[in-house]
């Protein structure tokens, strides 16, 4: 069966020293009080090589927030999937709405990134989600279906390695969380799209995380839904107390 996962996305926060301190503190807290779900921290590139060796890999996975759409070569400033993997990281967030909106990521670049991530044995956390105007026009299903279709070229085996994250853009960093009903409804729809394409078994095994103003106070209600398999956490992942509060939503 699919895994429950709580993943942190640190975004562009924390100096190297602050990031190391945060990872150490989280590691201590989770080694002392083992989580009932998989935990992943996705950090800026420069933190990966320092953070990977200081966390207990049986408790915390490490991931990047992006990778290049090219394998190697003259692409100044880019970081390849192979480089990410060489730090010991196991995951990479791809297609975050901030990357799509501010850095012009397209379906084509994302396809290339997903393929390179998988070739380098990184597990993509692939983000989809509508903006407010699309939700207001009741177009959220169309939007997520189109975004998801961009990874439907993959074989069932490769698709099976992907974690999906539904992040309504209107809920990211706004304090406006999707209601548990809204999350369940669209997660169930996303799972049905996966089932239509790859069959029920692959769909049942796909973890679909919710992201957008997830906090200790709303995590339990969100994660209690049958199709919400955890969260992708921004702001609240920057504090051990808050992040652990969300992780503990999977405890009785
Ligand atoms: P917030 O939890 O800060 O709303 O961010 C969500 C997010 O974008 C995670 O990728």
mmCIF file of C-alpha atoms and ligand atoms in Angstrom:
data_model
loop_
_atom_site.group_PDB
_atom_site.id
_atom_site.type_symbol
_atom_site.label_atom_id
_atom_site.label_comp_id
_atom_site.label_asym_id
_atom_site.label_seq_id
_atom_site.Cartn_x
_atom_site.Cartn_y
_atom_site.Cartn_z
ATOM 1 C CA UNK A 1 0.000 0.000 0.000
ATOM 2 C CA UNK A 2 0.950 3.608 -0.449
ATOM 3 C CA UNK A 3 3.078 5.454 2.062
ATOM 4 C CA UNK A 4 2.051 8.352 4.228
ATOM 5 C CA UNK A 5 4.623 11.100 3.809
ATOM 6 C CA UNK A 6 5.209 14.484 5.398
ATOM 7 C CA UNK A 7 7.707 16.434 3.303
ATOM 8 C CA UNK A 8 9.116 19.855 4.097
ATOM 9 C CA UNK A 9 9.933 22.364 1.388
ATOM 10 C CA UNK A 10 12.314 24.896 2.858
ATOM 11 C CA UNK A 11 12.110 27.074 -0.286
ATOM 12 C CA UNK A 12 14.719 29.889 -0.276
ATOM 13 C CA UNK A 13 15.131 30.030 3.491
ATOM 14 C CA UNK A 14 17.964 29.333 5.930
ATOM 15 C CA UNK A 15 21.674 29.925 5.551
ATOM 16 C CA UNK A 16 23.807 26.810 5.486
ATOM 17 C CA UNK A 17 24.493 27.074 9.230
ATOM 18 C CA UNK A 18 20.818 27.642 10.035
ATOM 19 C CA UNK A 19 19.813 24.750 7.798
ATOM 20 C CA UNK A 20 22.261 22.372 9.457
ATOM 21 C CA UNK A 21 20.969 23.425 12.884
ATOM 22 C CA UNK A 22 17.348 22.872 11.783
ATOM 23 C CA UNK A 23 18.129 19.433 10.330
ATOM 24 C CA UNK A 24 20.011 18.402 13.486
ATOM 25 C CA UNK A 25 17.213 19.538 15.759
ATOM 26 C CA UNK A 26 14.590 17.758 13.657
ATOM 27 C CA UNK A 27 16.694 14.600 13.535
ATOM 28 C CA UNK A 28 17.065 14.568 17.323
ATOM 29 C CA UNK A 29 13.343 15.096 17.820
ATOM 30 C CA UNK A 30 12.356 12.320 15.396
ATOM 31 C CA UNK A 31 14.963 9.805 16.549
ATOM 32 C CA UNK A 32 13.690 10.315 20.108
ATOM 33 C CA UNK A 33 10.031 10.044 19.050
ATOM 34 C CA UNK A 34 9.801 7.963 15.851
ATOM 35 C CA UNK A 35 7.274 9.152 13.267
ATOM 36 C CA UNK A 36 4.399 7.016 12.007
ATOM 37 C CA UNK A 37 4.995 8.202 8.450
ATOM 38 C CA UNK A 38 7.890 8.834 6.084
ATOM 39 C CA UNK A 39 9.497 12.232 6.621
ATOM 40 C CA UNK A 40 11.418 14.120 3.955
ATOM 41 C CA UNK A 41 13.134 17.500 4.039
ATOM 42 C CA UNK A 42 13.693 19.273 0.738
ATOM 43 C CA UNK A 43 16.367 21.902 1.091
ATOM 44 C CA UNK A 44 18.196 24.417 -1.076
ATOM 45 C CA UNK A 45 20.913 22.781 -3.206
ATOM 46 C CA UNK A 46 23.791 24.065 -1.138
ATOM 47 C CA UNK A 47 22.464 22.409 2.020
ATOM 48 C CA UNK A 48 22.081 18.920 0.603
ATOM 49 C CA UNK A 49 25.625 17.614 0.991
ATOM 50 C CA UNK A 50 25.811 18.848 4.587
ATOM 51 C CA UNK A 51 22.318 17.819 5.662
ATOM 52 C CA UNK A 52 22.299 14.302 4.124
ATOM 53 C CA UNK A 53 24.990 12.833 6.403
ATOM 54 C CA UNK A 54 23.632 14.354 9.624
ATOM 55 C CA UNK A 55 20.132 12.902 9.438
ATOM 56 C CA UNK A 56 19.298 9.290 10.263
ATOM 57 C CA UNK A 57 18.307 7.958 6.837
ATOM 58 C CA UNK A 58 15.907 5.465 8.417
ATOM 59 C CA UNK A 59 13.874 8.378 9.806
ATOM 60 C CA UNK A 60 14.407 11.357 7.476
ATOM 61 C CA UNK A 61 14.814 11.397 3.699
ATOM 62 C CA UNK A 62 16.446 14.351 1.985
ATOM 63 C CA UNK A 63 15.483 16.009 -1.275
ATOM 64 C CA UNK A 64 16.191 18.973 -3.521
ATOM 65 C CA UNK A 65 13.609 21.578 -4.518
ATOM 66 C CA UNK A 66 14.425 21.427 -8.226
ATOM 67 C CA UNK A 67 16.956 20.062 -10.701
ATOM 68 C CA UNK A 68 18.106 20.973 -14.197
ATOM 69 C CA UNK A 69 16.333 19.867 -17.360
ATOM 70 C CA UNK A 70 19.688 18.931 -18.911
ATOM 71 C CA UNK A 71 22.034 16.116 -17.917
ATOM 72 C CA UNK A 72 25.309 18.109 -17.825
ATOM 73 C CA UNK A 73 27.358 20.663 -19.682
ATOM 74 C CA UNK A 74 27.457 24.392 -20.352
ATOM 75 C CA UNK A 75 24.388 25.489 -18.355
ATOM 76 C CA UNK A 76 25.795 28.079 -15.996
ATOM 77 C CA UNK A 77 24.179 28.100 -12.582
ATOM 78 C CA UNK A 78 22.189 24.901 -13.029
ATOM 79 C CA UNK A 79 22.367 21.805 -10.818
ATOM 80 C CA UNK A 80 21.811 18.407 -12.417
ATOM 81 C CA UNK A 81 19.843 15.448 -11.098
ATOM 82 C CA UNK A 82 23.121 13.474 -10.971
ATOM 83 C CA UNK A 83 24.674 16.172 -8.769
ATOM 84 C CA UNK A 84 21.647 16.114 -6.456
ATOM 85 C CA UNK A 85 21.833 12.320 -6.197
ATOM 86 C CA UNK A 86 25.575 12.477 -5.500
ATOM 87 C CA UNK A 87 24.892 14.366 -2.245
ATOM 88 C CA UNK A 88 22.942 11.410 -0.889
ATOM 89 C CA UNK A 89 19.556 13.031 -1.539
ATOM 90 C CA UNK A 90 16.774 10.636 -2.562
ATOM 91 C CA UNK A 91 13.976 13.013 -3.620
ATOM 92 C CA UNK A 92 13.444 16.085 -5.764
ATOM 93 C CA UNK A 93 10.441 18.411 -5.859
ATOM 94 C CA UNK A 94 9.505 19.127 -9.477
ATOM 95 C CA UNK A 95 6.897 21.431 -10.950
ATOM 96 C CA UNK A 96 6.295 23.525 -7.852
ATOM 97 C CA UNK A 97 3.919 26.364 -8.717
ATOM 98 C CA UNK A 98 6.600 28.906 -7.763
ATOM 99 C CA UNK A 99 8.956 27.347 -10.346
ATOM 100 C CA UNK A 100 6.172 27.260 -12.951
ATOM 101 C CA UNK A 101 5.169 30.866 -12.286
ATOM 102 C CA UNK A 102 8.440 32.691 -11.575
ATOM 103 C CA UNK A 103 10.922 30.615 -13.576
ATOM 104 C CA UNK A 104 8.841 29.723 -16.598
ATOM 105 C CA UNK A 105 8.842 25.968 -16.162
ATOM 106 C CA UNK A 106 6.845 24.352 -18.925
ATOM 107 C CA UNK A 107 5.422 20.930 -19.563
ATOM 108 C CA UNK A 108 8.437 20.185 -21.769
ATOM 109 C CA UNK A 109 11.096 21.215 -19.240
ATOM 110 C CA UNK A 110 9.248 19.332 -16.524
ATOM 111 C CA UNK A 111 9.101 16.163 -18.586
ATOM 112 C CA UNK A 112 12.860 16.363 -19.067
ATOM 113 C CA UNK A 113 13.428 16.996 -15.349
ATOM 114 C CA UNK A 114 11.249 14.070 -14.301
ATOM 115 C CA UNK A 115 13.070 11.742 -16.694
ATOM 116 C CA UNK A 116 16.497 12.875 -15.523
ATOM 117 C CA UNK A 117 15.459 12.548 -11.887
ATOM 118 C CA UNK A 118 14.285 8.979 -12.440
ATOM 119 C CA UNK A 119 17.410 8.086 -14.454
ATOM 120 C CA UNK A 120 19.431 9.213 -11.458
ATOM 121 C CA UNK A 121 17.264 7.226 -9.038
ATOM 122 C CA UNK A 122 15.722 10.310 -7.448
ATOM 123 C CA UNK A 123 12.053 10.078 -6.497
ATOM 124 C CA UNK A 124 10.167 13.078 -7.905
ATOM 125 C CA UNK A 125 7.616 14.869 -5.735
ATOM 126 C CA UNK A 126 5.577 16.226 -8.632
ATOM 127 C CA UNK A 127 3.408 19.251 -7.832
ATOM 128 C CA UNK A 128 0.125 20.162 -9.445
ATOM 129 C CA UNK A 129 -2.586 22.645 -8.500
ATOM 130 C CA UNK A 130 -4.798 25.448 -9.736
ATOM 131 C CA UNK A 131 -4.644 29.216 -9.157
ATOM 132 C CA UNK A 132 -7.482 31.109 -7.464
ATOM 133 C CA UNK A 133 -9.153 32.293 -10.689
ATOM 134 C CA UNK A 134 -9.247 28.700 -11.934
ATOM 135 C CA UNK A 135 -10.815 27.497 -8.669
ATOM 136 C CA UNK A 136 -13.352 30.333 -8.805
ATOM 137 C CA UNK A 137 -14.237 29.316 -12.361
ATOM 138 C CA UNK A 138 -14.561 25.705 -11.133
ATOM 139 C CA UNK A 139 -11.759 24.679 -13.516
ATOM 140 C CA UNK A 140 -9.559 22.941 -10.927
ATOM 141 C CA UNK A 141 -10.185 19.447 -12.268
ATOM 142 C CA UNK A 142 -9.264 20.457 -15.827
ATOM 143 C CA UNK A 143 -6.102 22.174 -14.614
ATOM 144 C CA UNK A 144 -4.801 19.284 -12.531
ATOM 145 C CA UNK A 145 -5.707 16.798 -15.272
ATOM 146 C CA UNK A 146 -3.632 18.754 -17.808
ATOM 147 C CA UNK A 147 -0.700 19.094 -15.399
ATOM 148 C CA UNK A 148 -0.822 15.413 -14.523
ATOM 149 C CA UNK A 149 -0.982 14.413 -18.186
ATOM 150 C CA UNK A 150 2.544 15.780 -18.571
ATOM 151 C CA UNK A 151 3.873 12.785 -16.612
ATOM 152 C CA UNK A 152 1.558 10.266 -18.263
ATOM 153 C CA UNK A 153 4.198 9.467 -20.914
ATOM 154 C CA UNK A 154 6.032 7.495 -18.236
ATOM 155 C CA UNK A 155 5.879 3.731 -18.021
ATOM 156 C CA UNK A 156 3.749 2.365 -15.181
ATOM 157 C CA UNK A 157 6.958 1.286 -13.440
ATOM 158 C CA UNK A 158 8.411 4.797 -13.562
ATOM 159 C CA UNK A 159 5.137 6.483 -12.675
ATOM 160 C CA UNK A 160 4.999 4.216 -9.642
ATOM 161 C CA UNK A 161 8.098 5.977 -8.259
ATOM 162 C CA UNK A 162 6.470 9.415 -8.309
ATOM 163 C CA UNK A 163 4.907 11.094 -5.299
ATOM 164 C CA UNK A 164 2.180 13.575 -6.270
ATOM 165 C CA UNK A 165 1.554 16.790 -4.377
ATOM 166 C CA UNK A 166 -1.689 18.698 -4.868
ATOM 167 C CA UNK A 167 -0.996 22.296 -3.953
ATOM 168 C CA UNK A 168 -3.763 24.793 -4.685
ATOM 169 C CA UNK A 169 -1.784 27.950 -5.445
ATOM 170 C CA UNK A 170 -4.338 30.090 -3.571
ATOM 171 C CA UNK A 171 -3.515 28.195 -0.373
ATOM 172 C CA UNK A 172 0.287 28.472 -0.552
ATOM 173 C CA UNK A 173 1.678 30.818 2.059
ATOM 174 C CA UNK A 174 -1.670 32.583 2.341
ATOM 175 C CA UNK A 175 -3.005 31.014 5.518
ATOM 176 C CA UNK A 176 -6.032 29.898 3.457
ATOM 177 C CA UNK A 177 -6.078 26.110 3.608
ATOM 178 C CA UNK A 178 -8.272 23.996 1.378
ATOM 179 C CA UNK A 179 -10.997 22.440 3.485
ATOM 180 C CA UNK A 180 -10.664 18.759 4.231
ATOM 181 C CA UNK A 181 -13.626 18.176 1.862
ATOM 182 C CA UNK A 182 -12.028 20.180 -0.964
ATOM 183 C CA UNK A 183 -8.766 18.291 -0.515
ATOM 184 C CA UNK A 184 -10.432 14.874 -0.429
ATOM 185 C CA UNK A 185 -12.575 15.643 -3.465
ATOM 186 C CA UNK A 186 -9.704 16.650 -5.710
ATOM 187 C CA UNK A 187 -7.293 14.014 -4.359
ATOM 188 C CA UNK A 188 -9.896 11.344 -5.177
ATOM 189 C CA UNK A 189 -10.231 12.842 -8.653
ATOM 190 C CA UNK A 190 -6.439 12.830 -9.126
ATOM 191 C CA UNK A 191 -6.316 9.189 -8.033
ATOM 192 C CA UNK A 192 -9.092 8.348 -10.497
ATOM 193 C CA UNK A 193 -7.039 9.896 -13.316
ATOM 194 C CA UNK A 194 -4.073 7.738 -12.322
ATOM 195 C CA UNK A 195 -6.350 4.680 -12.211
ATOM 196 C CA UNK A 196 -7.736 5.451 -15.686
ATOM 197 C CA UNK A 197 -4.219 5.692 -17.084
ATOM 198 C CA UNK A 198 -2.257 3.056 -15.124
ATOM 199 C CA UNK A 199 -4.884 0.910 -13.404
ATOM 200 C CA UNK A 200 -6.193 0.609 -9.885
ATOM 201 C CA UNK A 201 -3.116 -0.984 -8.357
ATOM 202 C CA UNK A 202 -0.760 1.816 -9.412
ATOM 203 C CA UNK A 203 -3.368 4.397 -8.318
ATOM 204 C CA UNK A 204 -3.791 2.745 -4.926
ATOM 205 C CA UNK A 205 -0.027 2.775 -4.440
ATOM 206 C CA UNK A 206 0.471 6.446 -5.384
ATOM 207 C CA UNK A 207 0.988 8.804 -2.450
ATOM 208 C CA UNK A 208 -0.851 12.091 -2.992
ATOM 209 C CA UNK A 209 0.240 14.848 -0.598
ATOM 210 C CA UNK A 210 -1.642 18.045 0.167
ATOM 211 C CA UNK A 211 0.258 21.344 0.283
ATOM 212 C CA UNK A 212 -0.867 24.864 1.141
ATOM 213 C CA UNK A 213 -0.916 26.433 4.607
ATOM 214 C CA UNK A 214 -0.815 23.031 6.288
ATOM 215 C CA UNK A 215 -0.225 23.468 10.025
ATOM 216 C CA UNK A 216 -0.333 21.348 13.189
ATOM 217 C CA UNK A 217 -3.870 22.655 13.782
ATOM 218 C CA UNK A 218 -5.309 21.427 10.460
ATOM 219 C CA UNK A 219 -3.038 18.492 9.517
ATOM 220 C CA UNK A 220 -5.010 15.824 11.329
ATOM 221 C CA UNK A 221 -8.277 16.725 9.658
ATOM 222 C CA UNK A 222 -6.638 16.902 6.224
ATOM 223 C CA UNK A 223 -4.688 13.639 6.599
ATOM 224 C CA UNK A 224 -7.742 11.781 7.935
ATOM 225 C CA UNK A 225 -9.162 11.745 4.412
ATOM 226 C CA UNK A 226 -8.749 8.445 2.580
ATOM 227 C CA UNK A 227 -7.046 10.028 -0.455
ATOM 228 C CA UNK A 228 -4.793 12.491 1.400
ATOM 229 C CA UNK A 229 -1.561 10.644 2.134
ATOM 230 C CA UNK A 230 0.314 13.404 3.913
ATOM 231 C CA UNK A 231 1.536 16.885 3.217
ATOM 232 C CA UNK A 232 4.082 19.059 1.458
ATOM 233 C CA UNK A 233 4.836 21.731 4.003
ATOM 234 C CA UNK A 234 6.330 25.172 3.389
ATOM 235 C CA UNK A 235 6.398 27.715 6.202
ATOM 236 C CA UNK A 236 5.650 25.240 8.971
ATOM 237 C CA UNK A 237 8.643 23.083 7.933
ATOM 238 C CA UNK A 238 10.988 25.845 9.100
ATOM 239 C CA UNK A 239 10.200 25.197 12.758
ATOM 240 C CA UNK A 240 10.796 21.809 14.364
ATOM 241 C CA UNK A 241 7.836 22.260 16.714
ATOM 242 C CA UNK A 242 5.434 23.000 13.845
ATOM 243 C CA UNK A 243 6.825 20.384 11.468
ATOM 244 C CA UNK A 244 6.781 17.719 14.158
ATOM 245 C CA UNK A 245 3.264 18.783 15.090
ATOM 246 C CA UNK A 246 2.224 17.996 11.509
ATOM 247 C CA UNK A 247 4.154 14.695 11.467
ATOM 248 C CA UNK A 248 2.428 13.744 14.734
ATOM 249 C CA UNK A 249 -0.951 14.106 13.009
ATOM 250 C CA UNK A 250 -0.326 10.501 11.902
ATOM 251 C CA UNK A 251 -0.170 9.389 15.517
ATOM 252 C CA UNK A 252 -3.269 8.285 17.344
HETATM 253 P P1 LIG B 1 3.039 26.803 2.792
HETATM 254 O O1 LIG B 1 2.945 25.577 3.681
HETATM 255 O O2 LIG B 1 3.973 27.830 3.313
HETATM 256 O O3 LIG B 1 1.694 27.318 2.417
HETATM 257 O O4 LIG B 1 3.726 26.288 1.419
HETATM 258 C C1 LIG B 1 3.253 25.166 0.791
HETATM 259 C C2 LIG B 1 4.187 24.801 -0.293
HETATM 260 O O5 LIG B 1 4.304 25.507 -1.283
HETATM 261 C C3 LIG B 1 4.979 23.581 -0.141
HETATM 262 O O6 LIG B 1 5.618 23.241 -1.324
#
